[in-house]
Every structure is written in structure tokens, then in C-alpha cells.
XYZ file of C-alpha atoms in Angstrom:
580
model
C -5.452 109.281 95.130
C -7.925 107.970 97.508
C -7.639 105.906 100.376
C -10.193 103.649 98.883
C -7.680 102.921 96.107
C -5.011 102.329 98.748
C -7.417 99.483 100.498
C -8.607 98.048 96.737
C -4.600 97.198 96.568
C -3.996 93.648 97.554
C -0.251 93.965 97.125
C -0.117 96.586 99.956
C -1.460 94.421 102.698
C -3.664 97.080 104.256
C -6.698 96.032 106.614
C -9.338 98.628 107.646
C -9.552 99.242 110.955
C -11.462 102.056 111.364
C -12.813 105.081 109.227
C -15.156 103.276 106.817
C -16.997 106.646 105.869
C -13.711 108.595 105.224
C -12.442 106.318 102.615
C -12.845 108.781 99.787
C -10.323 111.361 101.469
C -7.402 112.180 99.286
C -3.540 111.089 99.586
C -1.217 113.731 98.817
C 1.979 111.972 100.431
C 3.314 109.424 102.482
C 5.703 109.708 105.698
C 7.395 106.986 107.860
C 7.582 107.849 111.432
C 8.008 106.511 115.001
C 8.259 110.159 116.449
C 6.166 110.837 119.112
C 5.254 114.203 117.567
C 5.901 114.414 113.939
C 3.903 117.087 113.411
C 6.638 119.539 112.564
C 7.143 117.533 109.367
C 3.696 117.250 108.192
C 2.174 119.671 105.763
C -1.355 117.877 105.779
C -2.969 115.202 103.424
C -0.222 112.149 103.912
C -0.703 108.730 104.862
C 1.380 108.363 108.036
C 3.171 104.814 108.467
C 4.234 103.636 111.815
C 5.879 101.105 113.274
C 4.436 102.035 116.597
C 8.059 102.176 118.501
C 6.537 105.828 119.906
C 3.916 103.850 122.018
C 4.932 102.972 125.383
C 1.461 102.667 127.025
C -2.285 103.214 126.225
C -1.989 106.761 127.232
C 0.510 107.385 124.378
C -2.170 107.012 121.639
C -4.480 109.783 122.227
C -1.894 112.509 122.037
C -0.309 110.761 119.173
C -3.401 110.791 116.967
C -4.477 114.010 117.907
C -1.655 115.660 116.614
C -2.245 113.797 113.407
C -5.389 115.053 113.178
C -4.528 118.302 113.831
C -2.027 118.589 111.073
C -4.436 117.376 108.474
C -3.140 113.954 108.240
C -5.394 111.821 105.381
C -4.889 108.276 107.446
C -2.668 106.477 109.834
C -1.281 102.828 108.794
C 0.368 100.961 111.824
C 2.471 98.196 111.042
C 2.415 94.920 112.756
C 5.984 93.384 112.303
C 7.478 94.437 115.318
C 4.758 94.788 117.939
C 2.056 92.587 116.822
C -1.487 93.640 116.400
C -2.569 97.199 116.510
C -3.811 98.197 120.256
C -7.191 98.779 120.958
C -6.482 102.461 122.537
C -4.887 103.428 119.023
C -8.246 102.195 117.385
C -10.249 104.154 119.651
C -8.049 107.198 119.603
C -8.560 107.265 115.707
C -12.055 106.779 115.932
C -12.624 109.937 118.291
C -10.768 112.249 115.915
C -12.207 110.393 112.651
C -8.957 109.571 111.642
C -8.815 106.130 109.223
C -6.842 103.676 110.631
C -5.069 100.553 108.780
C -3.212 97.725 109.936
C -0.091 96.868 107.705
C 0.687 92.873 107.191
C 3.774 92.111 108.933
C 4.597 90.834 105.266
C 4.586 94.165 103.553
C 7.649 96.719 103.942
C 6.880 100.513 104.312
C 8.946 101.065 101.434
C 6.532 99.107 98.977
C 3.706 101.344 100.144
C 5.750 104.122 100.144
C 6.792 103.883 96.295
C 3.314 102.906 95.446
C 1.761 106.092 96.765
C 4.738 108.206 95.218
C 4.027 106.858 92.026
C 0.313 107.023 92.210
C -0.060 110.794 93.712
C 2.769 111.647 90.892
C 0.541 110.298 88.393
C -2.683 111.782 89.170
C -1.416 115.407 89.916
C 1.951 115.932 88.199
C 0.810 114.376 84.513
C 3.867 113.728 82.619
C 5.915 114.562 85.594
C 5.202 111.157 87.192
C 6.928 109.506 84.448
C 10.127 110.983 85.669
C 9.519 109.849 89.162
C 8.345 106.220 88.192
C 11.583 106.211 85.966
C 13.691 107.146 89.023
C 12.107 104.661 91.012
C 12.866 101.696 88.651
C 16.544 102.562 88.226
C 17.113 103.064 92.049
C 15.155 99.939 93.115
C 17.018 97.724 90.434
C 20.208 97.362 92.522
C 23.823 98.799 92.028
C 23.531 98.645 88.379
C 20.947 101.606 88.645
C 23.589 104.122 89.691
C 21.745 105.188 92.890
C 21.093 108.824 93.570
C 23.469 109.771 90.766
C 20.802 108.800 88.352
C 18.021 110.213 90.217
C 19.696 113.384 89.918
C 20.924 113.087 86.237
C 17.131 112.938 85.388
C 16.259 115.725 87.546
C 18.547 117.933 85.173
C 17.736 116.244 82.187
C 13.888 116.108 82.571
C 13.319 119.086 84.245
C 16.443 121.121 83.788
C 17.353 121.285 87.954
C 20.862 121.103 89.105
C 20.576 119.267 92.360
C 23.415 117.486 95.082
C 22.685 115.073 97.765
C 24.664 116.297 100.787
C 25.496 114.758 104.175
C 24.948 116.834 107.377
C 28.365 117.423 107.734
C 28.635 118.784 104.225
C 30.092 115.956 101.972
C 29.070 115.581 98.758
C 27.157 112.156 98.580
C 25.806 112.504 94.904
C 25.434 115.089 92.126
C 24.182 115.491 88.784
C 26.716 114.572 86.466
C 25.295 117.047 83.874
C 26.127 119.662 85.822
C 28.835 122.036 84.521
C 30.536 122.363 87.578
C 30.483 120.552 91.154
C 29.981 122.267 94.365
C 32.765 123.518 96.120
C 33.589 122.127 99.668
C 32.498 125.611 101.242
C 29.323 125.725 99.515
C 28.487 122.180 100.570
C 29.464 123.230 103.995
C 27.542 126.263 104.079
C 24.477 124.509 102.629
C 24.624 121.868 105.381
C 24.889 124.398 107.994
C 21.829 126.221 106.876
C 19.648 123.229 106.418
C 20.892 122.051 110.058
C 20.225 125.489 111.309
C 16.609 125.597 109.476
C 15.526 122.049 110.726
C 16.879 122.806 114.632
C 14.444 125.952 114.595
C 11.615 123.817 113.593
C 11.044 125.303 110.189
C 9.353 123.166 107.696
C 11.300 122.552 104.509
C 12.023 123.198 101.732
C 14.281 125.752 102.999
C 15.498 128.731 100.959
C 18.797 129.912 101.117
C 21.460 131.951 98.969
C 24.999 131.165 98.833
C 27.168 133.594 96.886
C 25.344 134.183 93.680
C 23.096 131.155 93.691
C 19.893 130.639 95.257
C 19.176 126.834 96.847
C 16.138 124.994 98.108
C 17.134 122.440 100.745
C 14.754 119.319 100.910
C 15.288 117.150 103.771
C 15.970 113.403 102.987
C 14.049 111.610 105.820
C 14.439 107.771 106.097
C 12.662 105.313 108.677
C 16.016 103.519 109.523
C 18.090 106.416 111.338
C 17.971 107.469 114.877
C 16.988 105.454 118.074
C 13.522 103.535 117.902
C 10.861 105.662 119.085
C 12.913 108.974 118.748
C 11.202 111.879 120.390
C 13.300 114.764 119.753
C 14.629 116.017 116.523
C 18.258 116.263 117.730
C 18.604 112.364 117.873
C 18.292 112.442 114.068
C 19.079 116.054 112.742
C 22.874 115.118 112.618
C 22.419 111.853 110.735
C 20.184 113.012 107.833
C 20.735 113.754 104.258
C 19.630 116.461 102.439
C 18.734 117.122 98.761
C 19.976 120.770 97.536
C 18.259 122.011 94.287
C 19.712 125.279 92.461
C 16.173 127.052 92.420
C 13.734 129.140 94.255
C 11.079 126.707 95.401
C 8.973 129.318 96.796
C 7.801 130.033 93.072
C 6.618 126.223 92.359
C 3.363 125.182 91.935
C 2.359 122.221 94.363
C 2.954 119.719 91.735
C 6.477 120.319 91.575
C 7.100 120.669 95.327
C 5.097 116.949 95.490
C 7.351 115.694 92.685
C 10.470 116.782 95.010
C 9.165 115.292 98.071
C 8.835 112.209 96.053
C 12.307 112.077 94.834
C 13.505 112.657 98.397
C 11.604 109.661 99.620
C 13.139 107.657 96.749
C 16.437 108.844 98.027
C 15.371 108.153 101.504
C 14.866 104.275 100.317
C 18.575 104.072 98.856
C 19.725 105.650 101.998
C 18.151 103.063 104.285
C 19.240 100.418 102.050
C 22.886 101.469 102.285
C 22.421 101.933 106.353
C 21.331 98.227 106.362
C 24.454 97.263 104.457
C 26.457 98.795 107.554
C 25.037 96.181 109.967
C 27.957 93.815 109.471
C 30.598 96.320 109.983
C 28.948 97.702 112.902
C 28.726 94.167 114.571
C 32.626 93.641 113.629
C 33.503 96.880 115.239
C 31.172 95.937 118.328
C 32.871 92.622 118.696
C 36.326 94.053 118.542
C 35.380 96.839 120.994
C 34.210 94.452 123.465
C 37.121 91.990 123.150
C 39.844 95.352 123.699
C 37.717 96.610 126.387
C 37.462 93.334 128.332
C 41.112 92.537 128.271
C 40.869 89.823 125.647
C 44.282 87.840 124.763
C 46.212 89.877 121.602
C 45.869 86.644 119.666
C 41.957 86.667 120.030
C 41.707 89.923 118.943
C 43.982 89.542 116.198
C 41.912 86.543 114.770
C 38.616 88.907 114.866
C 40.569 91.394 112.994
C 41.581 88.930 110.401
C 37.887 88.344 109.891
C 37.314 92.107 109.552
C 39.872 92.960 107.349
C 38.607 91.515 104.063
C 35.030 93.377 104.709
C 36.456 96.424 105.552
C 39.279 96.686 102.881
C 37.934 94.534 100.012
C 40.337 93.635 97.517
C 43.565 94.286 99.763
C 45.352 91.277 100.708
C 47.832 92.811 103.159
C 46.358 93.278 106.894
C 45.915 96.697 107.463
C 47.181 99.091 110.103
C 44.371 100.573 112.290
C 43.247 103.943 114.035
C 40.783 104.407 116.788
C 38.573 107.412 116.672
C 36.107 108.177 119.807
C 33.240 110.641 119.574
C 30.645 112.131 122.157
C 27.717 114.029 121.550
C 26.372 115.841 124.456
C 23.160 117.927 125.187
C 22.560 120.638 127.393
C 19.124 119.049 128.879
C 18.759 122.050 131.000
C 17.815 124.048 128.029
C 15.573 121.910 126.516
C 16.663 122.596 123.037
C 17.108 126.316 123.156
C 19.795 128.309 122.019
C 22.493 129.582 124.133
C 26.159 128.453 125.061
C 26.979 125.499 126.781
C 27.638 125.638 130.324
C 30.952 126.981 131.409
C 33.037 126.830 134.664
C 34.055 130.046 136.265
C 35.278 132.991 134.663
C 38.283 131.305 132.739
C 36.123 130.205 129.553
C 36.910 126.729 129.767
C 33.905 124.326 129.419
C 33.049 121.313 131.656
C 32.113 117.895 130.699
C 28.770 117.231 132.190
C 26.643 114.032 132.071
C 25.077 112.726 128.954
C 21.585 113.745 129.769
C 18.469 111.531 128.677
C 18.966 111.877 124.877
C 20.737 108.966 123.239
C 24.253 110.122 122.395
C 25.738 106.813 121.364
C 23.609 106.128 118.194
C 23.946 109.796 117.185
C 27.863 109.967 117.273
C 27.936 106.573 115.498
C 25.973 107.928 112.697
C 28.107 110.989 112.737
C 31.438 108.907 112.559
C 30.135 106.971 109.701
C 29.756 110.265 107.879
C 32.587 112.345 108.651
C 35.652 109.817 108.603
C 35.633 109.797 104.737
C 38.591 111.152 102.839
C 37.099 114.573 102.080
C 38.377 114.431 98.528
C 36.210 111.645 97.990
C 32.477 111.618 96.774
C 29.636 109.066 97.108
C 29.117 106.928 99.905
C 31.154 104.029 99.227
C 34.127 105.281 101.177
C 32.211 104.973 104.370
C 32.034 101.053 103.669
C 35.645 100.907 104.975
C 34.616 102.159 108.548
C 33.364 100.304 111.419
C 31.629 102.057 114.299
C 30.359 100.737 117.177
C 28.585 102.711 120.252
C 28.757 102.084 123.830
C 26.711 104.208 126.298
C 26.980 107.764 124.974
C 30.126 107.066 123.057
C 30.781 106.201 119.356
C 34.437 104.299 118.744
C 35.286 103.701 115.172
C 38.075 101.273 114.011
C 39.439 102.827 110.771
C 41.732 100.515 108.799
C 44.893 101.855 106.953
C 46.524 100.355 104.061
C 49.757 98.588 104.978
C 52.827 101.100 104.846
C 56.291 100.683 103.904
C 58.617 99.561 106.999
C 60.960 102.465 106.333
C 58.608 105.131 108.228
C 59.809 108.642 107.193
C 58.378 110.323 110.301
C 55.336 111.910 108.300
C 51.968 111.535 109.390
C 49.617 108.879 108.213
C 46.073 107.892 108.433
C 43.448 110.648 110.017
C 44.444 113.799 111.291
C 42.050 115.633 113.968
C 42.858 119.170 112.471
C 41.675 117.938 108.863
C 38.510 116.297 110.442
C 37.698 119.473 112.451
C 38.436 121.685 109.565
C 36.148 119.809 107.362
C 33.374 119.367 109.752
C 32.976 122.241 112.443
C 31.046 124.880 110.561
C 27.763 122.616 109.601
C 27.797 120.481 112.543
C 27.784 123.779 114.930
C 24.665 124.855 113.268
C 23.197 121.411 114.050
C 24.318 121.758 117.552
C 22.367 124.941 117.674
C 23.598 126.278 121.035
C 22.895 123.408 123.222
C 25.103 120.578 122.121
C 28.767 119.568 121.576
C 30.744 117.253 119.437
C 34.077 116.046 120.780
C 36.429 113.860 119.077
C 39.698 112.308 119.847
C 42.141 110.457 117.286
C 44.992 107.831 118.244
C 48.130 107.143 116.438
C 48.186 104.254 113.761
C 48.852 100.951 115.484
C 50.385 97.994 113.645
C 49.054 95.015 115.509
C 46.308 93.795 118.174
C 48.471 94.395 120.868
C 48.381 98.157 120.114
C 44.289 98.371 120.064
C 43.825 98.820 123.800
C 46.283 101.764 124.005
C 44.936 103.036 120.792
C 41.483 103.202 122.525
C 42.571 104.798 125.681
C 44.818 107.237 123.649
C 41.686 108.285 121.488
C 39.476 108.637 124.852
C 41.923 110.696 126.654
C 42.441 112.833 123.261
C 38.839 113.250 123.404
C 38.841 114.394 126.826
C 41.407 117.157 125.937
C 38.947 118.385 123.136
C 35.915 118.251 125.739
C 38.213 120.461 128.179
C 38.324 123.394 125.241
C 35.762 125.937 124.089
C 33.659 125.442 121.056
C 30.588 123.528 119.755
C 32.752 121.043 117.584
C 36.282 120.085 119.006
C 38.954 117.536 118.286
C 42.294 116.493 119.539
C 44.746 114.080 118.341
C 47.616 111.612 119.697
C 50.308 114.310 118.861
C 48.736 116.850 121.665
C 49.174 114.312 124.474
C 53.174 114.721 124.394
C 53.167 118.505 125.243
C 52.023 121.026 127.614
C 48.346 121.117 125.747
C 47.719 117.941 127.835
C 48.248 119.362 130.934
C 46.524 122.961 130.635
C 42.833 121.896 130.199
C 42.580 119.975 133.426
C 44.071 122.755 135.602
C 41.568 123.816 137.971
C 39.777 127.225 137.129
C 40.560 128.745 140.279
C 44.398 128.192 139.859
C 44.260 129.392 136.348
C 42.576 132.361 137.341
C 44.798 132.936 139.898
C 48.112 132.179 138.046
C 47.151 134.525 134.916
C 45.839 137.255 136.851
C 49.210 137.527 138.981
C 51.177 137.600 135.876
C 49.358 139.170 133.369
C 46.603 141.693 135.121
C 49.200 144.500 135.889
C 50.197 144.537 132.192
C 46.595 144.410 130.924
C 45.943 147.235 133.342
C 48.796 149.178 132.182
C 47.691 148.348 128.242
C 44.169 149.770 129.307
C 45.608 153.003 130.624
C 48.764 153.677 128.495
C 47.969 151.875 125.197
C 51.372 150.522 125.352
C 50.856 147.267 123.948
C 52.577 145.168 126.765
C 50.721 142.177 125.923
C 51.117 141.831 122.132
C 54.886 142.825 122.748
C 55.434 139.799 125.221
C 53.536 137.011 123.282
C 55.735 138.061 120.018
C 59.001 138.195 122.209
C 57.918 134.765 123.219
C 57.301 133.597 119.936
C 60.847 134.657 118.849
C 62.610 132.756 121.337
C 63.519 135.901 123.109
C 65.521 137.069 120.042
C 65.765 140.866 120.068
C 66.103 141.543 116.422
C 63.459 139.118 115.126
C 61.196 140.303 117.489
C 61.990 144.149 116.697
C 61.198 143.134 112.976
C 58.171 141.389 113.581
C 56.551 144.292 115.481
C 58.273 146.914 113.098
C 59.935 148.556 116.108
C 63.561 149.923 117.121
C 65.172 147.368 119.190
C 65.815 149.876 121.915
C 61.810 150.662 121.642
C 61.607 146.672 122.142
C 64.022 146.882 125.282
C 62.112 149.739 126.749
C 58.574 147.496 126.558
C 60.399 144.386 127.918
C 61.899 146.434 130.863
C 58.490 148.071 131.778
C 56.883 144.067 131.547
C 59.666 143.105 134.078
C 59.101 146.231 136.130
C 55.325 145.626 136.706
C 55.470 141.989 137.217
C 58.948 141.536 139.134
C 59.973 138.805 136.659
C 63.280 138.558 134.437
C 62.670 137.661 131.006
C 66.192 136.529 130.403
C 65.417 133.579 132.645
C 64.169 130.284 131.357
C 61.822 129.842 134.448
C 59.924 133.265 133.965
C 59.694 132.902 130.351
C 57.837 129.586 130.960
C 55.437 131.144 133.505
C 54.584 133.772 130.958
C 54.276 131.265 127.975
C 51.919 129.186 130.178
C 49.832 132.244 131.583
C 49.212 133.384 128.057
C 48.135 129.931 127.076
C 45.850 129.478 129.966
C 44.434 133.131 129.449
């Protein structure tokens, strides 16, 4: 469609500020952005919509417009709802680069313009395919009865014979075509999410073509205007919170019309995502209020009153007051690398990572969006389970209040609620790809508490568990409350020089002997301690004669001057192996 047609559509609320001679330009798509440099996401021919949050001063307009013009953008439309009239410096920059500029009336939502452009472009370029997009739009904008993303994916299957799924960045299945013969397995979902995050972090434009098992998939980013901090300047601020559309097909062979159609579908799904994000506002506010009360030492009765208000919102339909868990998350980026690949900083040679400053990137909102995605039962699908999680952020830390249904008073000793290991297993692989060598996610999980009095302790417990996780190697680490009652709590905080000296004194003689004689003294020591000093069990595990085992243990004692029949020496060896 042409720019002139947009200007002539009164319902879009567009006012021309410059580019009268360029109104015959063709619009091939639409993109909403407040990034200072959105060029990596542009393919040319777009109408770019912006709320001007990227502009901090007059000097910012020229580089922004220059990037758009260089990417082949058709026109720019600036909203007046947030910052008022379009500034003169932006008008002048667009005139210099011959880029048509529109002002968008404050009463018109960007989603209205997006839907109009998608519908018109599809109609002009794809013929009958436009009817599919139009049906998707009508069903998705008709409210909850329309079925949300699932309806869109069903229509892709029935009308275009395409199997497609919507996934979270952590690899959770958000929606899938009900016409598909089989659902994607959790492993395939995680692999697709990881491939997508790695491609986005490397700056490659979508769709991304990947092969997982016998199938080939094309991955389309689902980008909306509601995620990430206002004026996000870095892809790292949004990459961990955006959905993706996975289509079982090789889009490399598709004509431009079909690519345009799928791009339109992702925009429609983004509208649904933004709508669901907006619905989280109440839960976020409740979490923020409770967090502030807990942190400022408010009376338990005041916290309990706030929780009674929050419970019906977070657990609709359940009359009993829930128990609560607290999960704390922190996302940190290595600013020294500026987004390049490479391992995070380590202290000394012991391989233990140290927790550094958060840097200039806003970590709190990123961690908040991540917790809202990953604190969902992995056995569930769809976005609704996340409606029962309230996440706030303070500084570079995000804090989640997770309500648990009331349990029986006869506690049988089994674990209830969220477990750190289960969370870690579900999200480590895909999110490590999104952190791409210069970022870390650390999580701490508290025990369940039964009253408002316990929330302050649960918050501190979760924070301490997160610090334990932060002291471990790896891009994505988590620790739970169980680990705060064992030696695991102490080991990460032993200074590196003490760790190295302690382990070297005990283990270096054994390592050197193993290197020269291939005697396997270290594996023998580990097995002996794991078997609690039992000669017969250890010999059976190592497939050795007991006399051979006694010879090896004797050699260990001779080289180290220790006695493995003494509890103190066993404990020293155990700790040395744990810290090595």
C-alpha cells in the first residue's frame, strides 16, 4: 500500500509533518520501536512507529533518522501521547534524509495502525492469503472468546498447511496448533528457544532456519512495544523476554508474499502478548506493595491484610489463604565485553565466579520478565498459569511472590512448591544461549512460609540462596533453601587463595602421582569417601580386589601424611574434593 492511502484514512489519526513529495512510496510492513538503533530488525519498506522514548535530546534525532533511511524505511510515524508534539529537530532530520514523517494523534493506538497496515499489505500482496490474516486479526481482537494465539496457529495449519508453535524464551510452550498430530517435546522446545536466542544475540535477522532432529524449523521473533525498559538501547534488554514463532518449514524457499504473511502473524501475536503483559500490571503492583512492606519492616498484621487482598487476584476461585514462596533473580551483564562472547570474569585460578556490579544495563526489568515466564509449572501450557505469579523488581533484582494452595496440616516431610533444581533443569540450556558469553542469571528459592510473619525471613533466605548460586560457575545457576543448612552454604564464600592452598596441600601430591603412574588415586579417594569408608562396597564399586584398594589407600596416606581411618582427615579430604 502507499503512504498516501494511510494519510487519507481518518481513523489512523496521521498528520503529515514532512515528505509531501514522497507519498507515493510503498509500505511493505510496520514496526513499533523505541530502540535507538533498530536497524538490525529492519528489512526495508517499513512504516516505523515510535513513542520517542529513545530521544534524550535534540542531538539524538539525526543518528536515529540516518539509521532508518539507511535501512530503507518508507516513513516514520511519531506518537504524541507520551511526550507531546513532535520536536522540530526530528522534523529537520527527516527532511534532510527525505524520510516522510507523520505525527500520530494521542487518541490512536499504535496497534490500530499496525493492524490496518498488516491487513492492507496482505490484501495487496498476497491475494487470497490476506483473508487468513484478516480472520486471525478478527479472532484475536474479539477478546478471550477468540481463543488467542491457538486460533491463529490453527488457521495457519488449516489454511496454509503449516505446523506452528509459540514459545517463550525459556522454551515453554505458550500455544500450538491443535491440528498438529503431536506436540513439541520439552527437549525440542528448549533447543528451538536456545537457537533463537543465540541467533538474536549474534545480530542475525529472522527468520532463523534451524534443524532439530529430523525436522527443519523457521523461527520468527515476536516483538511487541510493551516489553523492555522505555527507550531500550541494547538487544540484551529485551532478548530474554520476547516470544518466538516456530514454524516447521524451511522459510528460505518461501516467496516474499508468504514471508510478509508470517511477519503479519507475528505482529498479531505480539498484540496478544502486549495485552497479556498489560494484564499483569495489577499483580506487579500487588507484589511491589508487599515487597515494600516486608523490606521496611512493617507489622505482620499490615502485611497479612495486603496478602488477603492479593490472594483472590493471584489464586482466583480458591477460598483458602495460600502459603507463599519467594524467588529472587538477578541478571548481570559483563559491561567490559560490551556484548561480545566469552566467559564471565573469574577470580583466581579456582574457577569460582565473583558477583560484580550490575553495570549500566537495567537488570531488574529483565529479571522480572524472566521470572514471569519461568515460574510456571513445566507441565502446563499456555500463558494463564503465569497469572498466579506476582513479580516486582527493585534495583537490579527481581522478587517473585509465588502463592501455593493451602496444604494439609499433617506435613509428611516431602517438598512442596518450587524447587531450585527443577527450575534450573528446565531453563538452563535455552537461557544460556541468550546470555551468550557475557551475562549471568542467578536464582534463589525460599522454603514455603505459612504466614505474613515468615515473609521477611523467606525473602532473606531466597536472597542468600541466590548469593550461593552466584558463587558457582555457569551462565544460569540456582540454589534452594535446602542448601543453606549444609556445607554447600560455606564453600562458595571461602577466599580463593585459601581454597587453592588447602586443596593443593592435600590433592596436588595425589594428582602428580596419578600423572606419573596412572594410579587413579583421586578417583579411588572419591569412591572411598562416597562409600563412607567401607572397604567392601568401595572395592565392588571400583571392580578391585580389597587388597588392591588397601594398597591404594595406603599410598594416599603415605603421600599426604593423613590417616583415612580418622574422621577429621576424611572430612578434610571431602572438603578438598568439593572445593577443587
